[in-house]
XYZ file of C-alpha atoms in Angstrom:
471
model
C 18.531 -2.884 -9.667
C 17.051 -5.717 -7.669
C 13.867 -7.058 -9.177
C 14.402 -5.644 -12.642
C 15.674 -7.074 -15.904
C 15.755 -10.747 -16.877
C 16.488 -13.557 -14.476
C 19.709 -15.448 -14.889
C 19.441 -18.110 -17.558
C 16.351 -16.635 -19.215
C 16.027 -16.090 -22.957
C 16.220 -12.653 -24.465
C 12.973 -11.272 -25.903
C 12.116 -12.680 -29.313
C 13.624 -16.134 -28.835
C 11.230 -19.111 -28.869
C 9.634 -20.519 -25.765
C 10.304 -24.200 -25.143
C 7.614 -26.655 -26.238
C 4.927 -27.211 -23.653
C 5.506 -30.406 -21.672
C 1.789 -30.858 -21.100
C -1.232 -30.654 -23.367
C -4.924 -30.887 -22.692
C -6.964 -32.684 -25.358
C -9.468 -30.274 -26.868
C -11.655 -29.908 -29.946
C -11.928 -26.176 -30.742
C -8.884 -24.005 -30.218
C -7.581 -20.466 -30.641
C -3.859 -19.876 -31.088
C -2.294 -16.515 -30.257
C 0.949 -15.932 -32.140
C 2.949 -13.254 -30.344
C 6.462 -12.075 -31.040
C 6.381 -10.885 -27.447
C 4.483 -12.635 -24.659
C 4.944 -12.555 -20.892
C 5.221 -16.233 -20.006
C 6.276 -17.051 -16.450
C 9.222 -14.861 -15.494
C 10.267 -14.121 -19.073
C 9.209 -12.256 -22.144
C 9.422 -14.626 -25.126
C 8.082 -15.232 -28.603
C 5.359 -17.841 -28.321
C 2.213 -19.403 -29.670
C -0.318 -19.662 -26.861
C -3.163 -22.090 -27.545
C -6.432 -21.863 -25.630
C -9.591 -23.954 -25.567
C -12.442 -24.663 -23.194
C -11.556 -21.467 -21.252
C -8.018 -22.647 -20.487
C -4.500 -22.354 -21.843
C -3.754 -25.766 -23.328
C -0.285 -25.211 -24.798
C 2.574 -22.723 -24.805
C 4.690 -23.440 -27.881
C 7.412 -21.758 -29.925
C 6.254 -18.855 -32.070
C 6.542 -20.780 -35.328
C 4.940 -24.005 -34.066
C 2.323 -25.625 -36.256
C -1.246 -25.509 -35.035
C -3.922 -28.135 -35.433
C -6.323 -27.980 -38.359
C -9.370 -25.892 -37.573
C -7.546 -23.770 -35.022
C -8.344 -20.077 -35.221
C -5.104 -18.086 -35.317
C -4.875 -14.601 -33.785
C -1.670 -12.956 -34.985
C -0.515 -10.093 -32.772
C 0.917 -7.045 -34.513
C 4.662 -6.386 -34.222
C 4.025 -3.605 -31.673
C 1.808 -5.766 -29.422
C 2.594 -7.921 -26.391
C 0.444 -10.757 -25.077
C -0.140 -10.457 -21.333
C -2.209 -12.503 -18.910
C -5.321 -10.777 -17.660
C -4.570 -8.759 -14.545
C -6.170 -9.365 -11.146
C -7.248 -6.325 -9.102
C -7.982 -7.323 -5.525
C -9.040 -3.871 -4.285
C -12.095 -2.435 -6.044
C -15.052 -0.548 -4.564
C -17.977 -1.266 -6.873
C -20.506 0.315 -4.456
C -23.561 -1.587 -5.734
C -26.227 -1.901 -4.374
C -26.942 1.204 -2.333
C -24.553 3.690 -3.947
C -24.830 2.566 -7.556
C -24.800 6.200 -8.698
C -21.121 6.185 -7.605
C -20.276 3.043 -9.588
C -21.899 -0.297 -10.399
C -20.937 -3.755 -11.585
C -21.722 -2.967 -15.227
C -19.614 0.193 -15.413
C -16.817 -1.089 -13.146
C -16.324 -4.350 -15.001
C -16.374 -2.627 -18.391
C -13.671 -0.296 -17.070
C -11.706 -3.275 -15.791
C -11.810 -5.051 -19.144
C -10.767 -1.863 -20.947
C -7.800 -1.652 -18.599
C -6.650 -5.261 -19.060
C -8.114 -6.475 -15.756
C -10.056 -9.739 -16.035
C -10.671 -10.457 -12.339
C -11.701 -8.046 -9.596
C -12.345 -8.620 -5.906
C -14.999 -6.244 -4.597
C -14.624 -4.494 -1.251
C -17.356 -4.913 1.413
C -18.082 -1.161 1.483
C -19.379 1.354 0.223
C -22.368 -0.707 -0.820
C -25.546 -0.804 1.234
C -25.780 -3.236 2.863
C -22.059 -3.758 3.487
C -20.850 -7.333 3.066
C -20.721 -8.222 6.765
C -23.245 -11.099 6.783
C -24.010 -13.978 4.453
C -27.354 -12.401 3.581
C -25.592 -9.197 2.521
C -23.150 -11.229 0.424
C -26.060 -12.955 -1.334
C -27.625 -9.572 -2.050
C -24.436 -8.333 -3.662
C -23.975 -11.538 -5.665
C -27.538 -11.285 -6.952
C -26.999 -7.809 -8.391
C -23.569 -8.658 -9.829
C -24.486 -11.960 -11.451
C -25.898 -10.810 -14.787
C -24.037 -7.542 -15.344
C -20.322 -8.337 -14.975
C -18.018 -8.260 -17.993
C -15.111 -9.740 -16.011
C -14.958 -12.263 -13.180
C -15.865 -10.939 -9.735
C -15.092 -12.169 -6.236
C -15.947 -10.592 -2.901
C -14.292 -9.597 0.357
C -16.234 -9.812 3.588
C -16.081 -7.204 6.326
C -15.010 -7.345 9.968
C -16.931 -4.770 12.024
C -17.863 -4.498 15.705
C -20.236 -7.262 16.725
C -19.925 -9.581 13.698
C -17.295 -12.080 14.882
C -19.958 -14.813 14.727
C -20.543 -13.957 11.048
C -16.929 -14.395 9.954
C -16.800 -18.188 9.666
C -20.138 -18.380 7.797
C -18.910 -15.722 5.368
C -15.684 -17.679 4.890
C -17.689 -20.827 4.181
C -19.819 -18.858 1.714
C -16.699 -18.061 -0.293
C -15.441 -14.575 0.563
C -11.705 -14.181 -0.006
C -11.010 -12.597 3.382
C -12.162 -9.800 5.652
C -11.541 -6.079 5.574
C -11.414 -3.891 8.650
C -10.591 -0.280 9.452
C -8.656 0.985 12.455
C -10.308 4.414 12.164
C -13.578 5.766 10.801
C -14.162 4.212 7.382
C -15.872 7.258 5.892
C -19.322 5.618 5.944
C -21.278 5.045 9.134
C -22.669 1.632 8.145
C -19.148 0.126 8.184
C -17.725 1.050 11.613
C -14.061 0.545 12.492
C -12.543 -1.877 14.981
C -10.699 -0.911 18.125
C -7.386 -2.662 18.658
C -8.934 -5.290 21.005
C -11.743 -5.874 18.495
C -9.240 -6.250 15.658
C -7.250 -8.794 17.657
C -10.430 -10.734 18.462
C -11.400 -10.790 14.800
C -7.911 -11.848 13.716
C -7.878 -14.703 16.234
C -11.244 -15.929 14.934
C -10.115 -15.621 11.314
C -6.890 -17.488 12.155
C -8.968 -20.395 13.465
C -10.057 -21.181 9.893
C -6.869 -19.895 8.201
C -8.573 -16.850 6.735
C -7.055 -13.502 5.811
C -7.624 -10.121 7.481
C -6.960 -7.080 5.280
C -6.479 -3.816 7.131
C -6.876 -0.113 6.402
C -3.967 0.778 8.662
C -4.167 4.342 9.940
C -4.231 4.981 13.675
C -7.359 6.778 14.886
C -5.659 8.597 17.776
C -2.922 10.035 15.552
C -5.482 11.179 12.984
C -7.734 12.725 15.645
C -4.754 14.721 16.960
C -3.959 16.015 13.457
C -7.209 17.724 12.530
C -7.148 19.631 9.269
C -8.261 23.248 9.336
C -10.067 22.539 6.086
C -9.810 24.576 2.943
C -8.064 24.352 -0.392
C -4.456 23.828 0.717
C -3.246 20.316 -0.097
C -0.428 20.760 2.433
C -3.009 21.125 5.208
C -4.782 17.963 4.149
C -1.480 16.062 3.938
C -0.628 17.230 7.435
C -3.923 15.846 8.705
C -2.951 12.293 7.621
C 0.631 12.066 8.942
C 2.971 9.175 8.229
C 2.999 8.309 11.917
C -0.647 7.232 11.639
C 0.261 4.487 9.161
C 3.361 3.418 11.058
C 1.626 3.110 14.421
C -1.297 1.185 12.931
C 1.021 -1.173 11.042
C 2.944 -1.919 14.240
C -0.394 -2.692 15.903
C -1.195 -5.202 13.146
C 2.287 -6.734 13.299
C 1.902 -7.307 17.037
C -1.529 -8.882 16.531
C -0.230 -11.227 13.813
C 2.652 -12.256 16.046
C 0.392 -12.922 19.027
C -2.461 -14.704 17.222
C -0.598 -16.552 14.484
C -3.085 -15.104 12.001
C -2.585 -13.835 8.447
C -2.953 -10.150 7.637
C -2.474 -7.850 4.675
C -1.843 -4.097 4.801
C -3.936 -2.180 2.295
C -2.859 0.761 0.104
C 0.466 1.619 1.725
C 1.371 5.242 1.085
C 4.050 5.752 3.769
C 7.524 4.567 2.781
C 8.766 5.108 6.344
C 6.818 1.961 7.282
C 8.807 -0.255 4.900
C 11.468 -1.288 7.483
C 8.721 -2.413 9.871
C 7.129 -4.496 7.126
C 10.453 -5.928 5.988
C 11.264 -6.837 9.587
C 7.943 -8.645 9.977
C 8.614 -10.615 6.830
C 12.126 -11.502 8.009
C 10.600 -12.674 11.280
C 8.436 -15.081 9.310
C 5.125 -13.409 10.128
C 2.249 -13.910 7.696
C 2.009 -10.259 6.745
C 1.904 -8.792 3.242
C 1.405 -5.313 1.822
C 0.091 -3.612 -1.309
C 0.367 -0.156 -2.786
C -1.505 1.670 -5.551
C -0.776 3.369 -8.870
C -1.565 6.830 -7.530
C 1.085 6.508 -4.811
C 3.646 5.370 -7.392
C 2.920 7.855 -10.170
C 1.715 11.057 -8.475
C 3.340 13.262 -5.848
C 2.238 15.913 -3.379
C 4.405 18.584 -4.952
C 2.378 18.318 -8.164
C -1.097 18.574 -6.616
C -2.606 22.053 -6.936
C -4.534 23.566 -4.066
C -8.229 22.878 -4.443
C -7.670 19.861 -6.728
C -9.807 17.471 -4.691
C -9.796 14.849 -7.454
C -6.457 13.862 -5.876
C -7.863 13.324 -2.388
C -7.534 9.792 -1.017
C -6.796 8.262 2.369
C -4.025 7.604 3.142
C -2.854 10.516 1.021
C -0.527 10.892 -1.934
C 2.777 11.897 -0.336
C 5.953 13.635 -1.438
C 8.365 12.833 -4.263
C 11.022 11.279 -2.031
C 8.395 9.030 -0.447
C 7.287 7.842 -3.891
C 10.870 6.964 -4.815
C 11.195 4.750 -1.735
C 7.907 2.996 -2.484
C 9.383 1.983 -5.835
C 12.419 0.624 -4.013
C 10.068 -1.361 -1.775
C 8.618 -2.948 -4.907
C 12.037 -3.645 -6.338
C 13.283 -5.420 -3.210
C 10.043 -7.371 -2.718
C 8.843 -5.753 0.511
C 5.751 -4.631 -1.410
C 4.372 -7.556 -3.400
C 1.287 -6.181 -5.143
C -0.140 -3.122 -6.891
C -3.934 -2.663 -6.876
C -6.193 0.195 -7.912
C -8.151 0.906 -4.715
C -10.752 2.099 -7.209
C -12.921 4.277 -4.964
C -15.143 6.503 -7.095
C -17.964 8.831 -6.197
C -20.264 11.247 -7.938
C -18.592 14.462 -9.033
C -20.540 16.605 -6.584
C -19.054 14.722 -3.611
C -15.587 15.769 -4.729
C -16.591 19.428 -4.215
C -14.522 20.403 -7.233
C -16.112 23.859 -7.313
C -15.139 24.529 -3.700
C -11.914 22.525 -3.468
C -12.173 21.855 0.280
C -9.973 18.835 0.989
C -11.397 18.342 4.482
C -14.967 17.993 3.226
C -14.543 16.300 -0.178
C -14.975 12.551 -0.617
C -11.628 10.755 -0.579
C -10.967 8.203 -3.281
C -9.253 7.750 -6.639
C -11.125 6.257 -9.605
C -8.355 4.422 -11.425
C -9.489 0.923 -12.361
C -9.231 1.445 -16.128
C -5.925 3.316 -15.964
C -3.822 1.285 -13.545
C -1.878 -0.684 -16.149
C -0.829 2.244 -18.357
C -0.127 4.446 -15.335
C 2.194 1.884 -13.777
C 3.791 0.899 -17.084
C 4.502 4.544 -17.936
C 6.431 4.961 -14.698
C 7.924 1.469 -14.466
C 9.568 1.512 -17.884
C 11.215 4.836 -17.073
C 12.805 3.164 -14.061
C 14.137 0.158 -15.959
C 11.406 -2.294 -15.024
C 9.871 -4.526 -17.692
C 6.453 -5.969 -18.370
C 7.400 -9.140 -16.505
C 7.691 -7.032 -13.348
C 4.377 -5.285 -13.978
C 2.545 -8.567 -14.573
C 4.067 -10.014 -11.406
C 2.905 -7.061 -9.291
C -0.542 -6.672 -10.873
C -1.362 -10.206 -11.983
C 0.477 -13.208 -10.582
C 1.052 -11.894 -7.053
C -2.434 -10.419 -6.656
C -3.957 -13.694 -7.858
C -1.797 -15.736 -5.513
C -2.698 -13.511 -2.564
C -6.336 -14.606 -2.825
C -5.639 -18.203 -3.830
C -6.494 -17.842 -7.534
C -3.348 -19.622 -8.659
C -4.605 -20.208 -12.191
C -4.859 -16.492 -12.979
C -2.451 -13.672 -13.691
C -0.150 -15.958 -15.684
C 0.204 -17.636 -19.049
C 0.857 -21.336 -18.524
C -0.806 -24.624 -19.312
C -3.950 -24.995 -17.236
C -4.322 -21.291 -16.481
C -7.531 -19.458 -17.272
C -7.575 -18.189 -20.857
C -7.737 -14.556 -19.757
C -5.425 -12.639 -22.068
C -4.639 -9.035 -22.963
C -3.291 -7.623 -26.210
C -1.194 -4.649 -25.099
C 0.603 -2.007 -27.142
C 3.370 -0.895 -24.749
C 4.717 1.983 -26.868
C 1.440 3.645 -27.876
C 0.703 6.895 -26.071
C -2.634 8.481 -25.254
C -3.999 11.426 -23.316
C -6.558 10.582 -20.638
C -10.015 11.862 -21.549
C -12.259 11.270 -18.555
C -15.381 11.382 -20.716
C -14.103 8.372 -22.678
C -13.575 6.143 -19.629
C -16.081 3.454 -18.649
C -16.088 4.678 -15.032
C -19.592 5.916 -14.229
C -18.464 9.392 -13.153
C -15.999 11.460 -15.200
C -13.613 12.349 -12.367
C -9.993 11.226 -12.447
C -6.682 12.275 -10.938
C -5.187 11.332 -14.325
C -7.352 13.666 -16.428
C -5.229 15.215 -19.162
C -2.187 13.078 -18.386
C -0.225 11.478 -21.201
C 0.266 7.769 -20.491
C 2.064 5.041 -22.395
C 0.526 1.637 -23.066
C -2.825 0.857 -24.661
C -5.000 -2.218 -24.124
C -6.208 -3.112 -27.608
C -8.164 -6.231 -26.726
C -9.077 -8.253 -23.649
C -10.064 -11.921 -23.759
C -12.045 -13.553 -20.952
C -12.263 -17.350 -20.797
C -10.843 -17.561 -24.332
C -13.364 -15.165 -25.893
C -12.893 -11.439 -26.606
C -14.782 -9.123 -24.274
C -17.549 -7.361 -26.190
C -19.308 -4.738 -24.112
C -22.043 -4.506 -26.758
C -22.933 -8.163 -26.152
C -24.212 -9.915 -23.048
C -21.738 -9.984 -20.144
C -19.959 -13.294 -19.506
C -18.170 -12.618 -16.242
C -18.459 -15.276 -13.549
C -18.862 -14.905 -9.807
C -15.949 -16.369 -7.899
C -15.683 -17.884 -4.479
C -12.662 -18.737 -2.374
C -11.488 -22.287 -2.801
C -13.455 -23.024 -5.947
C -11.734 -25.408 -8.361
């Protein structure tokens, strides 16, 4: 299968990595000895040495280490991974902190092997559509983040003049909707407004990220409401994604801008996206764990914990999304962590039309994807590429999501064969609602290291605020 297995010429697991060709002089060091480590595009046995928040050497497993080096020996059932990078997280603070906040979200991230998140410009109040709003969000995040945090800006009607200042202030790009966003303070763009924003963003080589569902198609597919998941699914038809994606493709072609399609759920759109890539357009696409691991046929009526927009579709659609990952049409997997309080899910009523739409999955993305990926013949190299290296590269954080000399010393000790049953009350997410409640998943994060130091949620948080283009 394309995109799976080991690349030609690579070593089999357990054979030594080659000596590092570059070293950084340091004083205090920690050496991770791992019989299995994901290094580049291979899984190898290695000793990974870190100091001063960076990886300073990648050596063979049995390499000698300098005197005074602290040695962390991984157990035989553990794999050393780079910290993952989740570029699609709704933290919601300030304004809706009862839904989630930086403290709870970043603890959940660390517990799930994610060491960098990029926060969406909604559903916080104020939304991140001006520099002042960005400063407000940075102020509340600064002293309560257990992992590193960056920020997206927003593109809404009337804020074209704010886009360049937000870019200069360090946002990683700009999110827009092509239909109602779900919250009134973050209105959607019409097609002409989206094209105007994309042209402005192209003028400084920024990135527009798009919730791509067409408003007219959705408005013509009104749900009757109620408990039937089939009715809700019918209210968010595949055509809505396809038409909106074609609108974005045309805008990218005409403006020369860069755009990214968020949370793809419709596999029918894959040929359009592959065609845009073949044309050389600067267009990329992501999908999410819930679209790759869940399916409409398994969602009971009234189970509004599964509601998200665009929706979880049928089994055959899920299979084709996996093929889109395997052939490279889809480059990244992100959580789209979009939590709310339990009452907004209307779990007692089960009305899909009225319940809040969003999946809280930040802590569970890695085991959910690994559980499904391994069954399909994919390996941890693939998972790290989709959830670490490619997500980091998308936002220009080229020293993250990988284990190599000079990379950030963000590391994860992962037990890929250990199974667990999801207990929502044990998650760090602020509200105990999850589409994965009661599911048995494979793969446990046993320890997460940030900047070369283990994350300790009982100690003071050490996460840093990130900005685009920082060294």
